[in-house]
Coordinates of C-alpha atoms in Angstrom, one line a residue:
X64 CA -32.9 72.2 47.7
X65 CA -29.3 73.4 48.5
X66 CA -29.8 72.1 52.2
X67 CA -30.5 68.8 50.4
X68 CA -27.8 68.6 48.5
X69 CA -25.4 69.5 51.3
X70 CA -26.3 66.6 53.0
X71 CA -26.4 64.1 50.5
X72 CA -22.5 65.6 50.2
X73 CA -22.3 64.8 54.0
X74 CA -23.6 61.1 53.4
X75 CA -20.9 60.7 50.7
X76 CA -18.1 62.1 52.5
X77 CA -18.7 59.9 55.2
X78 CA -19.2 57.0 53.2
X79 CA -16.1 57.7 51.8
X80 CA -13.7 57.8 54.4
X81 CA -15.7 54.9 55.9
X82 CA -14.6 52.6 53.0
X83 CA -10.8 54.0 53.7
X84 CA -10.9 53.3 57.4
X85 CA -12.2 49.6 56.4
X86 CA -9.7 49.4 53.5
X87 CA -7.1 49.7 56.2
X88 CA -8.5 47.1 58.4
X89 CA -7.8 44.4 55.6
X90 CA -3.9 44.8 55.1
X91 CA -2.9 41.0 54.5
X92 CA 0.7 40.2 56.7
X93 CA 3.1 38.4 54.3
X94 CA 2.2 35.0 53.0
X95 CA 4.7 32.1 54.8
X96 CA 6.8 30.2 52.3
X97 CA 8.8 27.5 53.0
X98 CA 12.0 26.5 51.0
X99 CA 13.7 22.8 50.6
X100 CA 16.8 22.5 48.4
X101 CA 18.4 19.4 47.6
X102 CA 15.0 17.4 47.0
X103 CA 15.2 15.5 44.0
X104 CA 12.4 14.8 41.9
X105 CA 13.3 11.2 40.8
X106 CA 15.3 8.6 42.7
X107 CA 15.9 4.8 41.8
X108 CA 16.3 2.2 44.5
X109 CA 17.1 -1.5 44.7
X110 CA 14.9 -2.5 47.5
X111 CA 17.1 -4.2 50.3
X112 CA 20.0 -2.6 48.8
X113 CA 20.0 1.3 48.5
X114 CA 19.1 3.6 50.9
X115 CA 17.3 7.3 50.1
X116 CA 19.9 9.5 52.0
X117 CA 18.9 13.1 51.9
X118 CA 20.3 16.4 53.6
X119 CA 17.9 19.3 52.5
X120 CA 18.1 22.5 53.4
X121 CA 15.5 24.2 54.6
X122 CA 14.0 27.5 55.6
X123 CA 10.8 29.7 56.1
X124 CA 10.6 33.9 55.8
X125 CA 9.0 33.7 58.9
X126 CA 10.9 33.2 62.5
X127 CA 10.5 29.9 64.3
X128 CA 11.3 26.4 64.9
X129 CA 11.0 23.9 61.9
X130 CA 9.8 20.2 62.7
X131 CA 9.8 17.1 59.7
X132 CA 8.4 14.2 59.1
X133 CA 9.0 11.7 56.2
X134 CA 6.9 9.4 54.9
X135 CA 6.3 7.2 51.6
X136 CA 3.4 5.5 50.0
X137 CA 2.2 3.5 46.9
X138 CA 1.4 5.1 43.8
X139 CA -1.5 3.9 42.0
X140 CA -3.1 2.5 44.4
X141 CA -6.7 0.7 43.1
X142 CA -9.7 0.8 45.2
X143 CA -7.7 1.1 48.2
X144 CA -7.2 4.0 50.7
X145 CA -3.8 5.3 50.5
X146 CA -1.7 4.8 53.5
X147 CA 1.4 6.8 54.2
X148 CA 4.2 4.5 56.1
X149 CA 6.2 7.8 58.1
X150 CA 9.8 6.9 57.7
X151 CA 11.8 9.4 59.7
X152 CA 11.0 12.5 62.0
X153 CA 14.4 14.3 61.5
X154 CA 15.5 16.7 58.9
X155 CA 18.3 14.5 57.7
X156 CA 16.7 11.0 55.8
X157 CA 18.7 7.7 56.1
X158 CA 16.6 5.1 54.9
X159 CA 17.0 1.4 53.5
X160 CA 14.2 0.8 51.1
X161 CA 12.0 -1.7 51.6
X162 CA 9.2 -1.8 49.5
X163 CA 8.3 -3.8 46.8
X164 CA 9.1 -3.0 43.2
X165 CA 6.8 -0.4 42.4
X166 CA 6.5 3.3 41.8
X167 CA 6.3 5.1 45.5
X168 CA 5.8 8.5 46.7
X169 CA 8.2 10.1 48.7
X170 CA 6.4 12.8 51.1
X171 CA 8.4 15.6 53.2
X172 CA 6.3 17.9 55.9
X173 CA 8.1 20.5 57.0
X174 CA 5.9 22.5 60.0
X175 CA 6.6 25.9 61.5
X176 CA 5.9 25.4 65.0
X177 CA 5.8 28.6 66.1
X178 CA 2.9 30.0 63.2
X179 CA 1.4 26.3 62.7
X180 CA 1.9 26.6 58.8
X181 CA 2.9 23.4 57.0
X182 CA 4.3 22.5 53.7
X183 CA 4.7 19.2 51.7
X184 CA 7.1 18.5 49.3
X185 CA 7.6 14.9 47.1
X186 CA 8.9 12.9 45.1
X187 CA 9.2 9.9 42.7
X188 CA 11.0 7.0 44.0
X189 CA 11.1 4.3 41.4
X190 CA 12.2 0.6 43.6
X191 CA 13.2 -2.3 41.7
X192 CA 15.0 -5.9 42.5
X193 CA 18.0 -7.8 40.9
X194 CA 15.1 -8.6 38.0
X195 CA 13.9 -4.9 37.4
X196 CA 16.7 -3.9 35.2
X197 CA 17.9 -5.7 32.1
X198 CA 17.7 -7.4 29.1
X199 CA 15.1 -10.3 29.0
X200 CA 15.5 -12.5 26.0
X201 CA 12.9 -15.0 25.0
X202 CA 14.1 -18.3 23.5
X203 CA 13.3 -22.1 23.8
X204 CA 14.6 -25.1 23.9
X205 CA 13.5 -28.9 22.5
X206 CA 10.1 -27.4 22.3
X207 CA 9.9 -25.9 25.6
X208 CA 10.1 -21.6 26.5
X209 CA 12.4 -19.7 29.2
X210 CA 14.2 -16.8 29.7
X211 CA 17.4 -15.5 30.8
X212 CA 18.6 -12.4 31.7
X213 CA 21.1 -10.0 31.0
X214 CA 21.7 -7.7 34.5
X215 CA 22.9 -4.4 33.9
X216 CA 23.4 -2.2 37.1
X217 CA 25.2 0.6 35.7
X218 CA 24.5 1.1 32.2
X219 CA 23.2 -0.4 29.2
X220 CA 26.1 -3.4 28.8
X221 CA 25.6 -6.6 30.5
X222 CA 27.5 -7.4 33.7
X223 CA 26.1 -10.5 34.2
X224 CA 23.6 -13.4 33.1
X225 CA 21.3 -15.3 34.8
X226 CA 20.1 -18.8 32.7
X227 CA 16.6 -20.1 32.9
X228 CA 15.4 -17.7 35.5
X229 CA 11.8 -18.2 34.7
X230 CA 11.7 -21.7 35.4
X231 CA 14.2 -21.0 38.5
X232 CA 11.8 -19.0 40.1
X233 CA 8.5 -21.3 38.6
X234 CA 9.2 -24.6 38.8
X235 CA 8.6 -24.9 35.2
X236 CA 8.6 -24.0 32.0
X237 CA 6.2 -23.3 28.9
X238 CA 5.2 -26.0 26.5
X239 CA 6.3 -25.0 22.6
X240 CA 8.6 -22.8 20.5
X241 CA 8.8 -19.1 22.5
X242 CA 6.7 -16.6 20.5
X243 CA 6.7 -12.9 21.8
X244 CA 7.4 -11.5 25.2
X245 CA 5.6 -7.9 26.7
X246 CA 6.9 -5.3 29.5
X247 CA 3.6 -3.5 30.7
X248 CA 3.2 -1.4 34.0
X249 CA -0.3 -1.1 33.9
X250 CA -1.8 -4.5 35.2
X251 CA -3.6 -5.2 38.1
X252 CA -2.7 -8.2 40.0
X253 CA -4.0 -8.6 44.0
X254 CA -1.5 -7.6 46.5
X255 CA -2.7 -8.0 50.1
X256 CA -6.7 -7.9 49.1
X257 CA -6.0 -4.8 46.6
X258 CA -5.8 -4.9 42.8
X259 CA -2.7 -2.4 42.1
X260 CA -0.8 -2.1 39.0
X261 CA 1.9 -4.0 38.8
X262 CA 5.4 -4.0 36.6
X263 CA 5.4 -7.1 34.9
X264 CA 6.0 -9.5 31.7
X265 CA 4.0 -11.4 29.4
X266 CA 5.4 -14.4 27.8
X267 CA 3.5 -16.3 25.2
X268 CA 5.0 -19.3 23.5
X269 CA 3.2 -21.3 20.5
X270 CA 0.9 -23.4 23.2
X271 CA 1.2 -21.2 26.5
X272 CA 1.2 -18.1 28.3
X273 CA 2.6 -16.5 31.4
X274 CA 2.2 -13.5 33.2
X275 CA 5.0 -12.7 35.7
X276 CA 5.5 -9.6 38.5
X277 CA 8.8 -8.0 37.4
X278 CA 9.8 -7.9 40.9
X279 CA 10.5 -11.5 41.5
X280 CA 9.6 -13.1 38.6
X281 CA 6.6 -15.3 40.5
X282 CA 3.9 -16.6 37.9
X283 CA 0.7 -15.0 38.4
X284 CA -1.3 -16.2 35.9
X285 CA -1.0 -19.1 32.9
X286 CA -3.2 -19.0 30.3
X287 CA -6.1 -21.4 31.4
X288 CA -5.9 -18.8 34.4
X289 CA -5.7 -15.6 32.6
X290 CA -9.0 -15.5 30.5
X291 CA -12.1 -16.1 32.5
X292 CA -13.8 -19.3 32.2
X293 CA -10.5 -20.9 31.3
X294 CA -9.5 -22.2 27.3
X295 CA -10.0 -25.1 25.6
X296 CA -7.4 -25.1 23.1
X297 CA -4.1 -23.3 24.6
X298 CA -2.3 -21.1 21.3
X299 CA -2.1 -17.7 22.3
X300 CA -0.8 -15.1 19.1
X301 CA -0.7 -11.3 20.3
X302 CA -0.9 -9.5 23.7
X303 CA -0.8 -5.6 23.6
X304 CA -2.5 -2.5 25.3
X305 CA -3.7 0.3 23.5
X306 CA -4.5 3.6 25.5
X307 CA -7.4 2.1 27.7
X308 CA -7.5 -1.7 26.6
X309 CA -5.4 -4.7 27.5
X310 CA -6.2 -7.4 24.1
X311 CA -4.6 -10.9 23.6
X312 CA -5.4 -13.1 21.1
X313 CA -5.9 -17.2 22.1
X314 CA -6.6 -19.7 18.9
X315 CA -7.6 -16.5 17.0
X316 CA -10.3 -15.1 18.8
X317 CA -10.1 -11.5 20.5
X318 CA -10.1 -11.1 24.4
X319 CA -10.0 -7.8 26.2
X320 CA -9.4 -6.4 29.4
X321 CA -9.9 -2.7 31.1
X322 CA -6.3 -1.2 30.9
X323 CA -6.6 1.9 33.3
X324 CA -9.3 1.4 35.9
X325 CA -10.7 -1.7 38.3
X326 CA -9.6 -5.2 37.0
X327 CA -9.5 -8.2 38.4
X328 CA -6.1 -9.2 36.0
X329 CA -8.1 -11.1 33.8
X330 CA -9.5 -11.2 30.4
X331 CA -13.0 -11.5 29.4
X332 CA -14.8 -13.9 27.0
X333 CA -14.1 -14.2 22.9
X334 CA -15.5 -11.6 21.4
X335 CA -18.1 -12.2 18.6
X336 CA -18.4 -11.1 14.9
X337 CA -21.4 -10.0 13.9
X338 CA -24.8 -10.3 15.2
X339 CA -24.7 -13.9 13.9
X340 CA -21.2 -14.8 15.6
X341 CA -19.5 -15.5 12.4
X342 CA -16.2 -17.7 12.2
X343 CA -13.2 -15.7 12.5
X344 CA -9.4 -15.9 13.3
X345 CA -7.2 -13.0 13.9
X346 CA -3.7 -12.8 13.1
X347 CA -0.8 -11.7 15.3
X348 CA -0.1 -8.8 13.7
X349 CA -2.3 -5.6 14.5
X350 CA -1.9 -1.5 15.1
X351 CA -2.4 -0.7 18.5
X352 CA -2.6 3.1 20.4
X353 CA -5.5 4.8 20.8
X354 CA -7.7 2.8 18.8
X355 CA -6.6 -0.9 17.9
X356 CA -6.7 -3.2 14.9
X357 CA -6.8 -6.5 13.4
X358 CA -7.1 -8.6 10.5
X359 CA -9.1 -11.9 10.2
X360 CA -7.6 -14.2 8.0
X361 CA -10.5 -15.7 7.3
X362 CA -12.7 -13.0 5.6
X363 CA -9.5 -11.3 4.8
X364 CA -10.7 -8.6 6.5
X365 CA -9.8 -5.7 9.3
X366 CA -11.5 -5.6 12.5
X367 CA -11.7 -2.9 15.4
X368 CA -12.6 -3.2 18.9
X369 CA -12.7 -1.4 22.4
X370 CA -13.1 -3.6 26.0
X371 CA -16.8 -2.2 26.2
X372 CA -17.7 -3.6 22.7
X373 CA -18.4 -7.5 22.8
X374 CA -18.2 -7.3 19.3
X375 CA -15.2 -7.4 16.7
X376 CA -16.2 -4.0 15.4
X377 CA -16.2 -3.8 11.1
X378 CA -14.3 -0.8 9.3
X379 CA -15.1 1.0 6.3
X380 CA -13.1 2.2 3.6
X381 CA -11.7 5.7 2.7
X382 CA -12.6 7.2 -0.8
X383 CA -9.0 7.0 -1.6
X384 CA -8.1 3.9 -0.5
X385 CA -6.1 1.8 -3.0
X386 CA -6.9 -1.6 -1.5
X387 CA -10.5 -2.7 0.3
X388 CA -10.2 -3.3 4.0
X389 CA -13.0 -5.9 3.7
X390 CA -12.5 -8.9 1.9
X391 CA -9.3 -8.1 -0.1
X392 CA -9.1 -11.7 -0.7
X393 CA -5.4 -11.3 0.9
X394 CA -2.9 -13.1 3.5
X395 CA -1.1 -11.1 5.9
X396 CA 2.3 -11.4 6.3
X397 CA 3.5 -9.1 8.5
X398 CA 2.6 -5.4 9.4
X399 CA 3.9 -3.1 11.8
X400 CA 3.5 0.2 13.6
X401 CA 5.1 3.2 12.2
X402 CA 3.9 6.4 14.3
X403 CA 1.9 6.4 16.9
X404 CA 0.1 9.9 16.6
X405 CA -1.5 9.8 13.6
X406 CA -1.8 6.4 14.5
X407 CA 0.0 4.5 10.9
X408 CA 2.1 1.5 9.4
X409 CA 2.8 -0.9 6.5
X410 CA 1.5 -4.3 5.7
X411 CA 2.9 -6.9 3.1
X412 CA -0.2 -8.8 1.6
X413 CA 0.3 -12.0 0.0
X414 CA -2.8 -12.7 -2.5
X415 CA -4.6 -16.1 -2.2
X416 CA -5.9 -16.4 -5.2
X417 CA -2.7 -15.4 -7.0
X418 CA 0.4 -16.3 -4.3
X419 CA 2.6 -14.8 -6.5
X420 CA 1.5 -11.4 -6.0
X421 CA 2.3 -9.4 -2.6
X422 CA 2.3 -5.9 -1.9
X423 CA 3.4 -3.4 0.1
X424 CA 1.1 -1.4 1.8
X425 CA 0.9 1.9 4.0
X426 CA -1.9 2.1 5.9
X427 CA -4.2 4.5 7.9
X428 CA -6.9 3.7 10.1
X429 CA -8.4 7.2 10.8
X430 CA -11.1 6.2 13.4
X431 CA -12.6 3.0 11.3
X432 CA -11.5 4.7 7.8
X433 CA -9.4 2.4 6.6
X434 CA -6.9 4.1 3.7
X435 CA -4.2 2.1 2.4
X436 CA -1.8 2.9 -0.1
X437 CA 0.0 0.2 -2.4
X438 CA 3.4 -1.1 -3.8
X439 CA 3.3 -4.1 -5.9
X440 CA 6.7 -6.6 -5.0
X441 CA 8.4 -7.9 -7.7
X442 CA 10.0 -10.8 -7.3
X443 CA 13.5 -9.4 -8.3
X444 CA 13.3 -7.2 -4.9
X445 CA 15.2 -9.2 -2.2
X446 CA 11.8 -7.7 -0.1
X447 CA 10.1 -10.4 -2.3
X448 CA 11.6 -13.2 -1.0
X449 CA 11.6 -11.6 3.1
X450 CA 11.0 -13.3 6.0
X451 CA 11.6 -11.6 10.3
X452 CA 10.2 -8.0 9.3
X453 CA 10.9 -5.5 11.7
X454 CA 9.3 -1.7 10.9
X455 CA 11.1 0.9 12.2
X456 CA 9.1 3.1 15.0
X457 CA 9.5 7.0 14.4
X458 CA 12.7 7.3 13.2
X459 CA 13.9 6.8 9.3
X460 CA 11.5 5.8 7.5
X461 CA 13.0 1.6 6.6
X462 CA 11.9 -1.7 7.7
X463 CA 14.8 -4.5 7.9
X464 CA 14.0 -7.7 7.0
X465 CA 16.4 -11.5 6.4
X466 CA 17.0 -13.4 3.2
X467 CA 18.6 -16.2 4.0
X468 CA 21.9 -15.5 6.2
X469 CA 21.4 -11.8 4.9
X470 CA 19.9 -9.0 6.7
X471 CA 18.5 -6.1 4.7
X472 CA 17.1 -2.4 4.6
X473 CA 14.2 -1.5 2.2
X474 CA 14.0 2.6 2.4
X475 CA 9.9 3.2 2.2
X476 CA 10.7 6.3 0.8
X477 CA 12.4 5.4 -2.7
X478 CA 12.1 1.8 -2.5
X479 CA 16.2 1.6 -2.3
X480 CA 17.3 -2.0 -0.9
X481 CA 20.7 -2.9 0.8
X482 CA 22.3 -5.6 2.4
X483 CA 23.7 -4.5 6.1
X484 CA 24.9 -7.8 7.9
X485 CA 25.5 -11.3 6.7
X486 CA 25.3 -14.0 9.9
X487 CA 27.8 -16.6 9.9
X488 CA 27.3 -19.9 8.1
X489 CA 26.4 -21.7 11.5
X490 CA 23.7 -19.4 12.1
X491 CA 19.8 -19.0 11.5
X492 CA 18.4 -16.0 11.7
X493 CA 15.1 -16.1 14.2
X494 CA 13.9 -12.1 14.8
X495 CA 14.7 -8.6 13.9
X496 CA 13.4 -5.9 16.4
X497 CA 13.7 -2.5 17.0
X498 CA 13.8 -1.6 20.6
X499 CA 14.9 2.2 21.2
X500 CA 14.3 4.0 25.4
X501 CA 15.2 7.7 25.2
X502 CA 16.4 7.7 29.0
X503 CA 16.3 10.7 31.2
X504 CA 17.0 11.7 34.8
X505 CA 18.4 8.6 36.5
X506 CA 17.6 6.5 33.5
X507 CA 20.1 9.0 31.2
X508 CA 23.0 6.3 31.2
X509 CA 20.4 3.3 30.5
X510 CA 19.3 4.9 27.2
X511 CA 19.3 3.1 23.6
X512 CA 18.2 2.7 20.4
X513 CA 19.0 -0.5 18.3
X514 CA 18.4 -2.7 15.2
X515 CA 18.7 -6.2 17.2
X516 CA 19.5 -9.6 15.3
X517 CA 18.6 -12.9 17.0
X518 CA 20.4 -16.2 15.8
X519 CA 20.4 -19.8 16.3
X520 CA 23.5 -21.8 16.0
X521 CA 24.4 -25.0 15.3
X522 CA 25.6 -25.8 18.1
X523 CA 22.1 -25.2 19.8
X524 CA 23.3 -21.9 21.0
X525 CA 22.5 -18.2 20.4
X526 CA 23.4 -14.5 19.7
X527 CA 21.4 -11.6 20.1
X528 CA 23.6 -9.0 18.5
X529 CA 22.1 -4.8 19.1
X530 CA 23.7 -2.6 16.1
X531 CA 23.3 0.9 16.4
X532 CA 22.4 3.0 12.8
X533 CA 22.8 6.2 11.4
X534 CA 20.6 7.0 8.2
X535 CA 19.0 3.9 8.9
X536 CA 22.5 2.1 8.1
X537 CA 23.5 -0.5 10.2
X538 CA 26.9 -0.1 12.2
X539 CA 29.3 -2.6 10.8
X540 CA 29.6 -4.2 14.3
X541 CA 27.1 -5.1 16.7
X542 CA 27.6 -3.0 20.0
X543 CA 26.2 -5.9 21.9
X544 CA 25.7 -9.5 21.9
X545 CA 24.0 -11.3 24.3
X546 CA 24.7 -15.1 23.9
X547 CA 23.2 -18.4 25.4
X548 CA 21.8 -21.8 24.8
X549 CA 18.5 -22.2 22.8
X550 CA 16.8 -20.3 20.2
X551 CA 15.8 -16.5 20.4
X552 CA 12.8 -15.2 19.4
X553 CA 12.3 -12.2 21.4
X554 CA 13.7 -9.4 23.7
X555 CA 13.0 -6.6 25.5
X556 CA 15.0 -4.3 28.2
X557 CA 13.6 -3.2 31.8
X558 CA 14.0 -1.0 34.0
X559 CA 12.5 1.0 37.5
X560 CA 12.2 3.7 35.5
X561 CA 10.4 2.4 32.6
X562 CA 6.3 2.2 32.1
X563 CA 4.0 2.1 29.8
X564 CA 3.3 5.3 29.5
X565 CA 6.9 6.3 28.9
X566 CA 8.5 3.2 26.5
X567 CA 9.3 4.5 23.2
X568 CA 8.9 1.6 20.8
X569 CA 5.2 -0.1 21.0
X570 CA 3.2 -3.5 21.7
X571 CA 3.5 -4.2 18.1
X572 CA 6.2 -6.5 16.0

């Protein structure tokens, strides 16, 4: 027995030291890093106009001779391979952009050629045109829809104008009164046999609709064009995106559209209500982020949907809801979106069987549970009498609203009304919006946040004035106006460094 424990020792101690010797067989070398300084993670070029002009340093912990090589490619590319144009070998980058106004990624390899170890560093380059940055107002004329815009290459005050560009660059212009117009990043439009997403702007006017590119303003689709199968009756009312869907509304039926994923840039057929296709007609106004609703004036109703349902989708009401969501028996005047996450806003109901009575109404559509609480308007409220709403998004807690020549606050909070801006004589007040960017990075001096007032004169001219606000108060002056011939009736800024997933104020009114 003790000569079998001595050797099962022996066994051990060589096992042992075995492990030790292997142990030190395994001693990693140091891990090569290699360091680039003066990369920046964002840059913003006119294409044609700017070049990316880049000096980095560089350097490895490990000896030997560096090699580069630049290159740039399209972001969000669909159902396309990505191809990676190399645009300079040397470590020092001079480059005139010349790529298309888009969101591109700029790519920097930086090889050891001595170990063979190579690292890639990147970054955003956001390329725009003459029409990527500025104001766009929406206004018409004798019955008939353009836009001009208001060109700001340094910060957020206009340097120049140019009139009419839509029909400049088209050839033509859209039938009826101007309506609403939409920036969206997200769409897909064909560009060289691939569907990419592409900046552009949605114009609808009372009998038409337009989709433009951002980058030169070219018409890619009109509304016979837009929806599959083509319309018979041409009177588009919304156009918005919630997280995953593209919706537009055209003689108030419901059309959707994948938002994120393969898309041909076109909208689907009506959707249906009920098994039995039942008569419906949707109003302009609707909630739109995650989920998305709407209201059918003719059941007085709310309605949900999703692009995979082919169905207008019926919600249900909360316990403590203090008005139905189906067949309320009430007309819609305006509602608008208050937060986005929980998804919220108020509504002004009109009653049909009693037009004297409206209300005020919060609302909360918690995944099809409609809860909605209530403020009855007296007719002694200037609210009463309201007309160009215009809800603020996630700041204080007021919508604005015109009597008359008169714009007004209404604080949700304690019901507290007062007058903030009275237009001149001459003028007719048109729209009240609330457009707000919270710029950072390159887009820091381009940042904003105003209560804007759009007028008609007279004369057949306008004024778009943008007051900034503190408390919700208007400033006594307008920081800007934009002015020029028509009538406005919407607005909205742009920029390279603007998307969808990054606008602060939503695809609501």
């Amino acid at each position: 027995m003790k000569n079998l424990y001595q050797l099962l020792f022996f066994i051990l101690f060589c096992f042992f030291f075995s492990c030790k010797k292997e142990d030190a067989r395994y001693i990693y070398p140091e891990k090569e890093v290699i360091t680039v300084k003066g990369l920046e993670p964002n840059y913003v070029k006119i294409s044609a106009v700017d070049k990316i002009e880049i000096n980095p340093e560089v350097s490895s912990n490990k000896e030997g001779e560096l090699e580069y090589l630049w290159g740039i490619y399209q972001k969000n590319v669909q159902l396309a391979n990505v191809n990676m144009d190399t645009i300079g070998r040397a470590k020092e980058l001079n480059y005139l952009v010349k790529e298309f106004a888009e969101q591109w990624v700029l790519v920097l390899r930086v090889t050891n050629k001595k170990t063979g170890y190579a690292q890639y560093f990147s970054s955003t380059v956001m390329v725009g045109t003459q029409f990527t940055r500025g104001w766009y107002v929406l206004k018409d004329e004798n019955e008939k829809t353009d836009l001009d815009l208001f060109l700001t290459p340094s910060n957020y005050k206009p340097a120049s104008k140019v009139e009419n560009v839509y029909s400049t660059m088209n050839g033509k212009k859209l039938d009826g009164k101007a309506s609403l117009i939409r920036f969206n990043s997200f769409y897909k439009s064909e560009t060289n046999g691939k569907f990419d997403n592409t900046r552009s702007l949605f114009l609808l006017s009372e009998k038409d609709a337009s989709v433009v590119k951002v980058s030169d303003l070219k018409e890619i689709f009109d509304l016979n064009n837009l929806i599959f199968g083509g319309v018979s009756v041409k009177k588009p009312g919304l156009f918005g995106m919630d997280f995953l869907t593209f919706f537009m509304t055209n003689n108030g039926q419901l059309h959707s559209m994948i938002g994120q994923g393969y898309s041909f840039g076109k909208f689907g057929g009506r959707k249906i209500k009920g098994v039995d296709d039942a008569p419906y007609s949707l109003s302009k106004y609707h909630l739109m982020f995650i989920s998305s609703y709407f209201f059918d004036e003719l059941s007085s109703s709310f309605v949900s949907s999703t692009d995979r349902n082919l169905n207008l989708v019926p919600v249900v009401d909360n316990p403590g809801t203090q008005l139905k969501a189906n067949n309320n028996n009430k007309t819609l005047i305006y509602m608008g979106m208050k937060s986005r996450s929980p998804l919220g806003g108020f509504a002004i109901f009109q009653d049909k069987t009693d037009p004297a009575q409206k209300t005020l109404a919060q609302v909360f559509p918690i995944t099809q549970n409609f809860r909605m609480t209530t403020t009855n308007l007296l007719p002694t409220q200037k609210i009463y009498n309201g007309d160009n709403f215009s809800l603020l998004f996630e700041d204080e807690n007021m919508i604005y609203f015109s009597v008359g020549k008169e714009v007004w606050s209404r604080n949700l909070s304690n019901q507290f009304e007062q007058l903030q801006f009275t237009v001149p004589t001459d003028e007719t007040i048109t729209f009240i919006r609330h457009r707000k960017n919270n710029g950072t990075g390159p887009e820091a001096p381009f940042a904003y946040n105003y209560v804007i007032v759009g007028t008609s004169t007279s004369s057949g001219n306008y004024k778009v004035r943008m007051f900034t606000k503190t408390s919700g108060n208007l400033s006594t002056e307008p920081l800007l106006i934009l002015e020029g011939k028509g009538n406005p009736r919407d607005v909205v800024y742009v920029s390279p460094g603007v998307s969808t997933g990054t606008t602060t104020f939503p695809d609501t009114f």
